[in-house]
CSV table of C-alpha atoms and ligand atoms in Angstrom, one decimal:
chain,number,residue,atom,x,y,z
U,6,MET,CA,17.8,3.1,-25.7
U,7,ALA,CA,18.5,3.0,-22.5
U,8,ASP,CA,17.8,6.1,-19.7
U,9,LEU,CA,20.1,7.5,-17.3
U,10,LEU,CA,18.7,9.3,-14.8
U,11,ILE,CA,20.7,11.3,-12.3
U,12,GLY,CA,20.2,12.5,-9.1
U,13,GLN,CA,20.3,11.8,-5.4
U,14,THR,CA,19.6,8.3,-4.9
U,15,LEU,CA,18.3,6.2,-2.2
U,16,ARG,CA,18.4,2.2,-2.0
U,17,PHE,CA,18.3,-0.4,0.9
U,18,THR,CA,20.6,-3.4,0.7
U,19,GLY,CA,18.3,-4.7,3.7
U,20,ASN,CA,15.6,-3.8,6.5
U,21,PRO,CA,16.7,-0.8,8.4
U,22,MET,CA,14.2,-1.9,11.4
U,23,THR,CA,16.2,-5.1,11.9
U,24,GLU,CA,19.5,-4.9,10.0
U,25,GLY,CA,20.7,-1.6,11.0
U,26,LEU,CA,20.6,1.6,9.4
U,27,GLY,CA,24.0,0.9,7.5
U,28,THR,CA,21.4,-0.9,5.1
U,29,ALA,CA,20.1,2.5,3.5
U,30,ARG,CA,22.5,3.5,0.9
U,31,HIS,CA,22.5,7.4,-0.2
U,32,SER,CA,24.2,8.9,-3.2
U,33,ALA,CA,24.5,12.5,-3.6
U,34,ARG,CA,25.4,11.9,-7.0
U,35,GLY,CA,23.7,9.1,-8.1
U,36,GLY,CA,22.5,7.5,-11.3
U,37,VAL,CA,20.0,4.6,-12.6
U,38,LEU,CA,20.3,3.2,-15.8
U,39,ILE,CA,16.7,2.1,-17.0
U,40,ASP,CA,16.6,-0.4,-20.3
U,41,ALA,CA,13.7,-2.4,-21.1
U,42,GLY,CA,11.3,-1.2,-18.0
U,43,ARG,CA,13.7,-2.6,-16.0
U,44,ILE,CA,16.2,-0.8,-13.5
U,45,ALA,CA,19.4,-1.8,-14.9
U,46,ALA,CA,22.2,-0.4,-13.1
U,47,VAL,CA,22.6,1.5,-10.2
U,48,GLY,CA,25.7,3.6,-8.9
U,49,GLU,CA,27.6,7.1,-9.0
U,50,ALA,CA,26.6,9.0,-12.0
U,51,ASP,CA,30.0,10.1,-13.4
U,52,ASP,CA,30.6,6.1,-13.3
U,53,LEU,CA,27.4,5.4,-15.2
U,54,ARG,CA,27.6,8.3,-17.8
U,55,ARG,CA,31.0,6.9,-19.0
U,56,ALA,CA,30.0,3.0,-18.8
U,57,HIS,CA,26.7,4.1,-21.1
U,58,PRO,CA,28.0,6.8,-23.2
U,59,HIS,CA,24.4,6.3,-25.5
U,60,ALA,CA,22.3,6.3,-22.8
U,61,ARG,CA,19.7,9.4,-23.1
U,62,VAL,CA,20.0,11.6,-19.8
U,63,THR,CA,17.3,13.0,-17.3
U,64,ASP,CA,19.0,15.3,-14.6
U,65,TYR,CA,17.3,15.7,-12.0
U,66,GLY,CA,19.3,18.0,-10.3
U,67,ASP,CA,19.0,17.7,-5.7
U,68,ALA,CA,15.7,16.0,-6.5
U,69,LEU,CA,15.9,12.6,-4.8
U,70,ILE,CA,15.6,9.4,-6.9
U,71,SER,CA,13.9,6.6,-4.9
U,72,ALA,CA,12.1,3.6,-6.1
U,73,GLY,CA,8.0,4.4,-5.8
U,74,PHE,CA,5.9,3.8,-2.8
U,75,VAL,CA,4.2,1.0,-2.5
U,76,ASP,CA,0.8,1.4,-0.6
U,77,ALA,CA,-0.1,-2.5,1.0
U,78,HIS,CA,-3.7,-1.8,2.1
U,79,ALA,CA,-6.7,0.5,0.6
U,80,HIS,CA,-9.7,0.7,-0.6
U,81,TYR,CA,-10.1,2.8,-4.4
U,82,PRO,CA,-13.9,2.8,-3.8
U,83,GLN,CA,-14.2,4.8,-0.9
U,84,THR,CA,-12.1,7.7,-3.0
U,85,ALA,CA,-15.3,9.6,-3.2
U,86,MET,CA,-15.9,9.8,0.4
U,87,ILE,CA,-12.4,9.9,2.2
U,88,ALA,CA,-12.5,12.2,5.0
U,89,SER,CA,-16.1,11.8,6.3
U,90,TRP,CA,-16.7,13.4,9.4
U,91,GLY,CA,-17.0,12.0,12.9
U,92,LYS,CA,-17.7,8.4,13.0
U,93,ARG,CA,-15.9,5.3,14.3
U,94,LEU,CA,-15.4,2.0,12.4
U,95,ILE,CA,-18.4,0.1,12.7
U,96,ASP,CA,-21.0,3.3,12.4
U,97,TRP,CA,-18.3,5.1,9.9
U,98,LEU,CA,-19.0,1.6,7.1
U,99,ASN,CA,-22.8,2.0,8.1
U,100,THR,CA,-23.1,5.7,7.6
U,101,TYR,CA,-20.6,6.5,5.1
U,102,THR,CA,-19.0,3.4,3.5
U,103,PHE,CA,-21.8,1.1,2.6
U,104,PRO,CA,-23.6,3.9,0.8
U,105,GLU,CA,-20.5,4.2,-1.5
U,106,GLU,CA,-19.7,1.1,-1.9
U,107,MET,CA,-23.1,0.6,-3.9
U,108,LYS,CA,-22.5,2.9,-6.4
U,109,PHE,CA,-20.5,0.0,-8.0
U,110,SER,CA,-22.7,-2.1,-9.6
U,111,ASP,CA,-22.4,0.4,-12.1
U,112,LEU,CA,-19.3,-0.1,-14.5
U,113,ALA,CA,-19.0,3.4,-15.9
U,114,TYR,CA,-19.0,4.7,-12.0
U,115,ALA,CA,-16.2,2.3,-11.0
U,116,LYS,CA,-14.5,3.3,-14.2
U,117,GLU,CA,-14.3,6.4,-13.2
U,118,ILE,CA,-13.5,6.3,-9.6
U,119,ALA,CA,-10.6,3.9,-10.4
U,120,SER,CA,-9.6,6.1,-12.7
U,121,ARG,CA,-9.5,9.7,-10.4
U,122,TYR,CA,-7.7,6.7,-7.9
U,123,PHE,CA,-4.8,6.2,-9.9
U,124,GLU,CA,-4.0,10.0,-11.1
U,125,LEU,CA,-4.1,10.7,-7.4
U,126,THR,CA,-1.8,8.2,-6.2
U,127,LEU,CA,0.2,8.3,-8.9
U,128,ALA,CA,0.7,12.3,-8.3
U,129,ASN,CA,1.9,11.4,-5.1
U,130,GLY,CA,4.2,9.1,-6.1
U,131,THR,CA,2.8,5.9,-5.5
U,132,THR,CA,3.4,3.2,-8.2
U,133,SER,CA,1.5,0.1,-6.7
U,134,VAL,CA,-1.1,-0.4,-4.4
U,135,CYS,CA,-3.0,-3.5,-3.2
U,136,SER,CA,-6.5,-2.2,-2.8
U,137,TYR,CA,-9.7,-3.6,-1.6
U,138,CYS,CA,-12.7,-3.5,-4.3
U,139,THR,CA,-16.5,-3.6,-3.3
U,140,ILE,CA,-18.9,-6.9,-3.7
U,141,HIS,CA,-19.2,-6.4,-7.6
U,142,PRO,CA,-17.4,-7.9,-10.3
U,143,GLU,CA,-17.7,-4.6,-11.8
U,144,SER,CA,-15.7,-2.7,-9.2
U,145,VAL,CA,-12.8,-5.4,-10.2
U,146,ASP,CA,-13.0,-5.3,-13.7
U,147,ALA,CA,-12.6,-1.1,-13.2
U,148,PHE,CA,-9.7,-1.5,-11.1
U,149,PHE,CA,-8.0,-3.5,-12.7
U,150,SER,CA,-8.9,-2.0,-16.4
U,151,GLU,CA,-7.9,1.3,-15.2
U,152,ALA,CA,-4.7,-0.1,-13.8
U,153,HIS,CA,-3.8,-2.3,-16.7
U,154,ARG,CA,-3.6,0.9,-19.4
U,155,ARG,CA,-1.3,2.9,-16.6
U,156,GLY,CA,0.6,-0.2,-16.8
U,157,LEU,CA,0.9,-0.9,-13.3
U,158,ARG,CA,2.2,-3.6,-10.8
U,159,SER,CA,-1.1,-3.6,-9.0
U,160,TYR,CA,-3.2,-5.9,-6.6
U,161,ALA,CA,-7.0,-6.4,-6.1
U,162,GLY,CA,-9.7,-8.4,-5.5
U,163,LYS,CA,-13.6,-8.8,-4.8
U,164,THR,CA,-14.4,-7.7,-1.5
U,165,CYS,CA,-16.4,-10.7,0.1
U,166,MET,CA,-19.5,-10.4,2.7
U,167,ASP,CA,-22.6,-12.0,2.9
U,168,ARG,CA,-24.0,-10.8,6.2
U,169,ASN,CA,-24.2,-7.6,8.5
U,170,ALA,CA,-24.4,-5.2,5.4
U,171,PRO,CA,-27.2,-3.7,3.8
U,172,ASP,CA,-29.5,-5.4,0.7
U,173,GLY,CA,-27.4,-4.6,-2.6
U,174,LEU,CA,-24.0,-5.3,-1.0
U,175,THR,CA,-23.9,-8.7,0.1
U,176,ASP,CA,-23.4,-11.6,-2.0
U,177,THR,CA,-23.1,-15.0,-0.7
U,178,ALA,CA,-20.9,-18.5,-0.2
U,179,ARG,CA,-21.4,-19.2,-3.5
U,180,SER,CA,-21.5,-16.6,-5.5
U,181,ALA,CA,-18.4,-15.1,-3.3
U,182,TYR,CA,-16.6,-18.2,-4.5
U,183,ASP,CA,-18.0,-18.1,-8.1
U,184,ASP,CA,-17.4,-14.7,-9.0
U,185,SER,CA,-13.9,-14.7,-6.7
U,186,LYS,CA,-12.7,-17.2,-8.7
U,187,ARG,CA,-13.8,-15.9,-12.5
U,188,LEU,CA,-12.5,-12.6,-11.6
U,189,LEU,CA,-9.0,-14.6,-10.7
U,190,ARG,CA,-8.8,-16.3,-13.8
U,191,GLU,CA,-9.7,-13.3,-15.9
U,192,TRP,CA,-7.1,-11.1,-14.0
U,193,HIS,CA,-4.5,-12.9,-12.3
U,194,GLY,CA,-0.9,-12.7,-14.2
U,195,VAL,CA,-2.1,-10.4,-16.8
U,196,ASP,CA,0.6,-8.6,-17.5
U,197,ARG,CA,1.7,-6.7,-13.8
U,198,LEU,CA,-2.0,-7.2,-12.1
U,199,SER,CA,-2.5,-10.0,-9.4
U,200,TYR,CA,-5.8,-11.2,-8.0
U,201,VAL,CA,-6.2,-10.9,-4.2
U,202,VAL,CA,-8.4,-13.2,-2.4
U,203,THR,CA,-10.7,-10.8,-0.4
U,204,PRO,CA,-13.0,-11.6,2.6
U,205,ARG,CA,-13.5,-8.0,4.1
U,206,PHE,CA,-13.6,-9.1,7.7
U,207,SER,CA,-15.2,-11.6,9.8
U,208,PRO,CA,-18.1,-9.9,11.2
U,209,THR,CA,-19.3,-9.5,7.0
U,210,SER,CA,-18.8,-13.1,6.2
U,211,THR,CA,-20.4,-16.4,7.6
U,212,PRO,CA,-18.6,-19.1,8.5
U,213,GLU,CA,-19.7,-20.9,5.4
U,214,GLN,CA,-18.3,-18.1,3.6
U,215,LEU,CA,-15.0,-17.7,4.9
U,216,GLU,CA,-14.7,-22.1,4.2
U,217,ALA,CA,-15.4,-21.1,0.9
U,218,ILE,CA,-12.7,-18.4,0.3
U,219,GLY,CA,-10.6,-20.5,2.4
U,220,ALA,CA,-11.0,-23.2,-0.3
U,221,LEU,CA,-10.4,-20.8,-3.1
U,222,TRP,CA,-7.1,-19.4,-1.3
U,223,ARG,CA,-6.2,-22.9,-1.3
U,224,GLU,CA,-6.8,-23.7,-5.1
U,225,HIS,CA,-4.4,-20.6,-5.6
U,226,PRO,CA,-1.8,-20.0,-3.2
U,227,ASP,CA,0.2,-18.0,-5.3
U,228,CYS,CA,-2.6,-15.6,-4.3
U,229,LEU,CA,-2.0,-13.1,-1.5
U,230,MET,CA,-5.2,-13.4,0.8
U,231,GLN,CA,-6.6,-9.8,2.4
U,232,THR,CA,-8.6,-9.0,5.3
U,233,HIS,CA,-9.2,-6.9,8.3
U,234,LEU,CA,-7.8,-7.7,11.6
U,235,SER,CA,-8.4,-6.1,15.4
U,236,GLU,CA,-9.0,-2.7,14.5
U,237,GLN,CA,-11.0,-1.4,17.0
U,238,THR,CA,-12.2,-3.0,20.7
U,239,ASP,CA,-15.8,-2.7,19.5
U,240,GLU,CA,-15.0,-4.6,16.4
U,241,VAL,CA,-13.0,-7.0,18.7
U,242,ALA,CA,-15.9,-7.7,21.2
U,243,TRP,CA,-18.5,-7.9,18.2
U,244,VAL,CA,-15.9,-10.5,16.4
U,245,ARG,CA,-16.0,-12.6,20.0
U,246,SER,CA,-19.9,-12.8,20.1
U,247,LEU,CA,-20.2,-13.9,16.4
U,248,PHE,CA,-17.9,-16.3,16.6
U,249,PRO,CA,-18.4,-17.8,20.3
U,250,THR,CA,-16.2,-20.9,19.8
U,251,ALA,CA,-13.1,-19.1,17.8
U,252,ARG,CA,-9.9,-18.7,20.3
U,253,ASP,CA,-9.5,-15.2,19.1
U,254,TYR,CA,-10.0,-13.0,16.0
U,255,LEU,CA,-7.1,-14.7,14.1
U,256,ASP,CA,-8.6,-17.9,14.9
U,257,THR,CA,-11.9,-17.2,13.0
U,258,TYR,CA,-9.6,-16.6,9.7
U,259,GLU,CA,-7.6,-19.4,11.0
U,260,ALA,CA,-10.7,-21.8,11.4
U,261,HIS,CA,-11.1,-21.6,7.9
U,262,GLY,CA,-8.1,-21.7,6.2
U,263,LEU,CA,-7.1,-18.1,6.0
U,264,LEU,CA,-4.0,-17.8,7.4
U,265,GLY,CA,-0.8,-18.5,6.1
U,266,ALA,CA,1.9,-17.1,4.2
U,267,GLY,CA,0.8,-14.6,1.9
U,268,ALA,CA,-2.0,-13.5,4.4
U,269,LEU,CA,-2.1,-9.4,4.5
U,270,PHE,CA,-3.8,-8.5,7.8
U,271,GLY,CA,-4.8,-4.9,7.9
U,272,HIS,CA,-4.8,-2.5,11.3
U,273,ALA,CA,-3.9,-5.7,13.6
U,274,ILE,CA,-3.7,-3.2,16.8
U,275,TYR,CA,-5.4,-5.0,19.6
U,276,LEU,CA,-3.8,-8.5,19.4
U,277,GLU,CA,-3.6,-11.2,21.8
U,278,PRO,CA,-0.2,-13.4,22.5
U,279,ARG,CA,-1.1,-16.2,20.9
U,280,GLU,CA,-2.3,-13.9,17.7
U,281,ILE,CA,0.9,-12.7,17.4
U,282,ASP,CA,3.0,-15.4,18.0
U,283,ARG,CA,1.0,-17.4,15.7
U,284,LEU,CA,0.9,-14.4,12.7
U,285,ARG,CA,5.2,-14.3,13.4
U,286,GLU,CA,5.2,-18.5,13.0
U,287,VAL,CA,3.5,-18.2,9.8
U,288,ASP,CA,5.0,-15.6,8.5
U,289,ALA,CA,2.2,-13.6,7.8
U,290,SER,CA,1.9,-9.6,6.5
U,291,LEU,CA,0.9,-6.9,9.2
U,292,ILE,CA,0.0,-3.5,7.3
U,293,HIS,CA,0.1,-0.9,9.1
U,294,CYS,CA,-2.7,2.2,8.5
U,295,PRO,CA,-1.5,4.6,10.6
U,296,THR,CA,-3.6,8.1,9.2
U,297,SER,CA,-6.8,5.3,9.3
U,298,ASN,CA,-5.7,4.5,13.1
U,299,THR,CA,-5.7,8.2,14.3
U,300,PHE,CA,-8.4,9.3,11.5
U,301,ILE,CA,-11.6,6.6,12.9
U,302,GLY,CA,-10.2,6.6,16.4
U,303,SER,CA,-8.9,2.6,16.3
U,304,GLY,CA,-5.7,3.4,18.2
U,305,LEU,CA,-1.7,3.0,18.0
U,306,PHE,CA,0.0,-0.1,16.2
U,307,ASP,CA,2.9,-1.6,17.9
U,308,MET,CA,5.7,-0.9,15.7
U,309,ASP,CA,8.7,-1.2,17.5
U,310,GLY,CA,7.2,-4.6,19.4
U,311,LEU,CA,6.1,-6.3,16.0
U,312,SER,CA,9.1,-5.3,14.2
U,313,SER,CA,11.6,-6.4,16.9
U,314,ALA,CA,9.6,-9.5,17.6
U,315,GLY,CA,10.2,-10.1,13.3
U,316,HIS,CA,7.2,-9.5,11.7
U,317,ARG,CA,6.5,-9.1,8.5
U,318,ILE,CA,5.4,-5.2,8.4
U,319,GLY,CA,4.1,-3.1,5.4
U,320,LEU,CA,2.6,0.5,5.7
U,321,ALA,CA,-0.7,1.4,3.7
U,322,THR,CA,-2.7,4.6,3.6
U,323,ASP,CA,-6.2,2.6,3.8
U,324,THR,CA,-7.4,5.3,2.3
U,325,GLY,CA,-10.4,6.2,2.7
U,326,GLY,CA,-10.6,5.2,6.4
U,327,GLY,CA,-7.1,6.9,6.0
U,328,SER,CA,-7.3,10.7,5.4
U,329,SER,CA,-4.9,11.1,2.9
U,330,PHE,CA,-3.6,9.6,-0.7
U,331,SER,CA,0.3,10.1,0.0
U,332,MET,CA,2.2,7.7,1.7
U,333,LEU,CA,4.9,11.1,2.8
U,334,ARG,CA,1.8,11.7,5.1
U,335,THR,CA,1.5,8.1,5.9
U,336,MET,CA,5.1,7.9,7.0
U,337,ALA,CA,4.3,11.0,9.0
U,338,ALA,CA,1.5,9.7,10.7
U,339,ALA,CA,3.6,6.4,11.5
U,340,TYR,CA,6.3,8.6,12.6
U,341,GLU,CA,3.8,10.4,15.1
U,342,VAL,CA,2.2,7.2,16.0
U,343,ALA,CA,5.3,5.9,16.9
U,344,GLN,CA,6.5,8.7,18.7
U,345,LEU,CA,3.2,7.9,21.3
U,346,ARG,CA,4.3,4.4,21.8
U,347,GLY,CA,7.9,5.8,23.1
U,348,ARG,CA,10.0,5.2,19.8
U,349,ALA,CA,11.4,8.0,17.1
U,350,LEU,CA,11.3,6.0,14.1
U,351,HIS,CA,14.2,6.8,11.7
U,352,PRO,CA,13.6,8.5,8.4
U,353,ALA,CA,15.6,5.5,6.6
U,354,GLU,CA,12.8,3.0,8.8
U,355,LEU,CA,9.9,5.0,7.4
U,356,TRP,CA,11.1,5.5,3.6
U,357,TRP,CA,11.8,1.7,3.7
U,358,LEU,CA,8.2,0.7,5.5
U,359,ALA,CA,6.8,2.9,2.2
U,360,THR,CA,9.1,1.4,-0.2
U,361,ALA,CA,10.8,-1.9,-0.4
U,362,GLY,CA,9.1,-2.6,3.3
U,363,ALA,CA,5.7,-2.5,1.7
U,364,ALA,CA,6.8,-4.7,-1.5
U,365,ARG,CA,8.3,-7.5,1.2
U,366,ALA,CA,4.8,-7.3,2.7
U,367,LEU,CA,3.1,-8.1,-0.6
U,368,ARG,CA,6.2,-10.3,-1.5
U,369,ALA,CA,6.7,-8.5,-4.4
U,370,ASP,CA,10.5,-7.6,-3.4
U,371,GLY,CA,11.6,-9.7,-6.1
U,372,GLN,CA,10.2,-7.4,-8.4
U,373,ILE,CA,9.6,-3.8,-6.9
U,374,GLY,CA,10.2,-1.2,-4.1
U,375,ASN,CA,13.8,-0.8,-4.6
U,376,LEU,CA,16.8,0.8,-6.6
U,377,SER,CA,18.6,-2.7,-7.7
U,378,PRO,CA,19.4,-4.1,-11.3
U,379,GLY,CA,16.8,-6.5,-12.2
U,380,LEU,CA,13.7,-4.9,-10.5
U,381,GLU,CA,11.3,-3.4,-12.7
U,382,ALA,CA,11.5,0.3,-12.9
U,383,ASP,CA,8.6,1.8,-11.4
U,384,LEU,CA,10.2,5.1,-9.7
U,385,ALA,CA,9.2,8.5,-7.8
U,386,ILE,CA,11.4,11.6,-8.2
U,387,ILE,CA,10.8,13.5,-5.0
U,388,ASP,CA,11.9,17.4,-4.7
U,389,LEU,CA,13.5,17.9,-1.2
U,390,ALA,CA,12.5,21.5,-1.0
U,391,SER,CA,9.0,21.6,-2.5
U,392,THR,CA,7.6,24.3,-0.5
U,393,PRO,CA,9.4,27.0,1.5
U,394,ALA,CA,8.8,25.9,5.0
U,395,ILE,CA,10.2,22.9,4.0
U,396,SER,CA,13.2,24.3,1.5
U,397,GLN,CA,14.3,26.6,4.3
U,398,ARG,CA,14.2,23.9,6.3
U,399,SER,CA,15.8,21.2,3.9
U,400,THR,CA,19.0,23.6,2.8
U,401,ARG,CA,20.0,23.8,6.7
U,402,ALA,CA,20.5,19.5,6.6
U,403,GLY,CA,23.9,18.4,7.3
U,404,ASP,CA,22.7,15.3,5.9
U,405,ILE,CA,20.0,12.9,3.7
U,406,TRP,CA,18.2,12.5,6.7
U,407,GLU,CA,17.8,15.6,7.9
U,408,ALA,CA,17.3,16.6,4.6
U,409,LEU,CA,14.5,13.9,3.7
U,410,PHE,CA,12.9,14.2,7.3
U,411,PRO,CA,11.2,17.6,6.5
U,412,THR,CA,9.7,16.5,3.3
U,413,ILE,CA,8.2,13.3,4.9
U,414,MET,CA,6.8,15.6,7.9
U,415,MET,CA,5.7,18.3,5.5
U,416,GLY,CA,5.3,16.9,2.0
U,417,ASP,CA,2.4,16.6,-0.2
U,418,ASP,CA,2.0,16.0,-3.9
U,419,ARG,CA,3.9,19.0,-4.6
U,420,SER,CA,7.1,16.9,-3.9
U,421,ILE,CA,6.5,14.4,-6.2
U,422,VAL,CA,8.3,16.0,-9.3
U,423,ASP,CA,7.6,12.6,-11.5
U,424,VAL,CA,7.0,9.0,-11.7
U,425,TYR,CA,8.2,6.8,-13.9
U,426,VAL,CA,6.1,3.1,-14.2
U,427,ALA,CA,7.9,0.2,-15.8
U,428,GLY,CA,10.8,3.1,-17.1
U,429,ARG,CA,7.9,5.3,-18.7
U,430,SER,CA,8.1,8.7,-17.2
U,431,MET,CA,4.1,9.5,-16.2
U,432,LYS,CA,4.9,13.5,-16.4
U,433,VAL,CA,3.7,13.9,-13.4
U,434,LYS,CA,4.8,17.6,-13.7
U,435,SER,CA,6.7,19.7,-16.0
U,436,LEU,CA,10.4,19.6,-15.5
U,437,GLN,CA,10.5,23.1,-16.2
U,438,ASN,CA,9.4,23.7,-12.6
U,439,ILE,CA,12.2,21.9,-11.1
U,440,GLU,CA,15.0,24.1,-9.8
U,441,ASN,CA,18.2,23.1,-11.2
U,442,ASN,CA,17.3,21.0,-13.6
U,443,ILE,CA,19.0,19.8,-16.7
U,444,VAL,CA,17.5,17.9,-19.4
U,445,ARG,CA,20.0,16.8,-22.0
E,502,LIG,N1,-13.0,-3.1,8.4
E,502,LIG,C1,-13.9,-4.0,7.6
E,502,LIG,N2,-13.9,-3.2,6.2
E,502,LIG,C2,-13.5,-1.5,6.7
E,502,LIG,C3,-12.9,-0.6,5.9
E,502,LIG,O1,-13.3,-0.5,4.5
E,502,LIG,N3,-11.6,0.1,6.2
E,502,LIG,C4,-11.4,-0.1,7.4
E,502,LIG,N4,-10.6,1.0,7.6
E,502,LIG,N5,-11.7,-0.9,8.3
E,502,LIG,C5,-12.2,-1.9,8.0
E,503,LIG,ZN1,-9.1,-1.7,5.0
């Protein structure tokens, strides 16, 4: 039987950052019809009720029905050490990250953390993530098996590193290629799962390993490739010393076949003009990780300049360099970072970045990230009055943007009424908690 969800709805007909705010479409009393795991129709509630009298109706009242959030860059193995104090990137990796990642040779531990990670992200309204794993194949099996169990569209790959990491946390050029290939064959395209070719970043891979991973990507061009680029100035200087003949940081990837459409570059803060041009030319994706960039003290991503130049940009938590699992908190940080660079991002732009924009960065906008007929029914239901502080603000709102912005800035998992994964309610919160809610 088809399901009809009723509430406020928000969808996009284009990219509000480049095509204008008119691409954001709001309905105060809209509906989303779900059939066989997909969105079958989107429109006004009354019209959909008339056209589909036998659909099972769930009325969310004033809550907002949106596409589920898409987190375009995360490290699920860093779940248990998120919010670790006092270090910048390289020290933070050595002090906190690498010791934690060592534990993922143990499949049982990897599964425990993967399960906890998906519970946390779903509770925050995130229905798709693109995650790094660790060097251990077990960490990839744990991620994909837990994602599969929940029916999630998910992206991940084995992190490859063959230098500048502790013993027990390195592979080799050969084993990185072999293990990645085996995992890719096992998981890529299984239901909603996608394998992502994943060299961690240039400092932890030898040129030989980058070459081997580049060869693997060439053999599987339908996979995405994810890595880090120009996050901190010390890191950029380190890359220059490790690759003395490279033109710049991006060139350390480009020279080994690791640049192209389908490449995802996390952070991308300290870019040279050549890098900016080249990334645009090949239409690679830049992934903005604002809570991480402030938390680890990295810097201020140039959202305005890069989006105006036509770059493909997604938004992400970068858990656990980022200090939150919430894409609401991540939108708030993106707003604050852009303010520090003199640009006020509109709520429609922020929401797009966390849904359709992030999906587009993952080249998944044909499947997820929006309320459009034919897309998979991954949804988040958002309470726009989830706390007294938000409620006293949103009740005075004159339009949807004034109603939405307090939740963007102050919302958290309490704002998430429920999530739907391929049309199935994950029952994040009991419906009885929702004021004005009528279930028939
Ligand atoms: N650069 C290389 N590895 C990492 C990581 O795990 N987190 C962040 N934020 N940057 C990185
Ligand atoms: Zn990262």
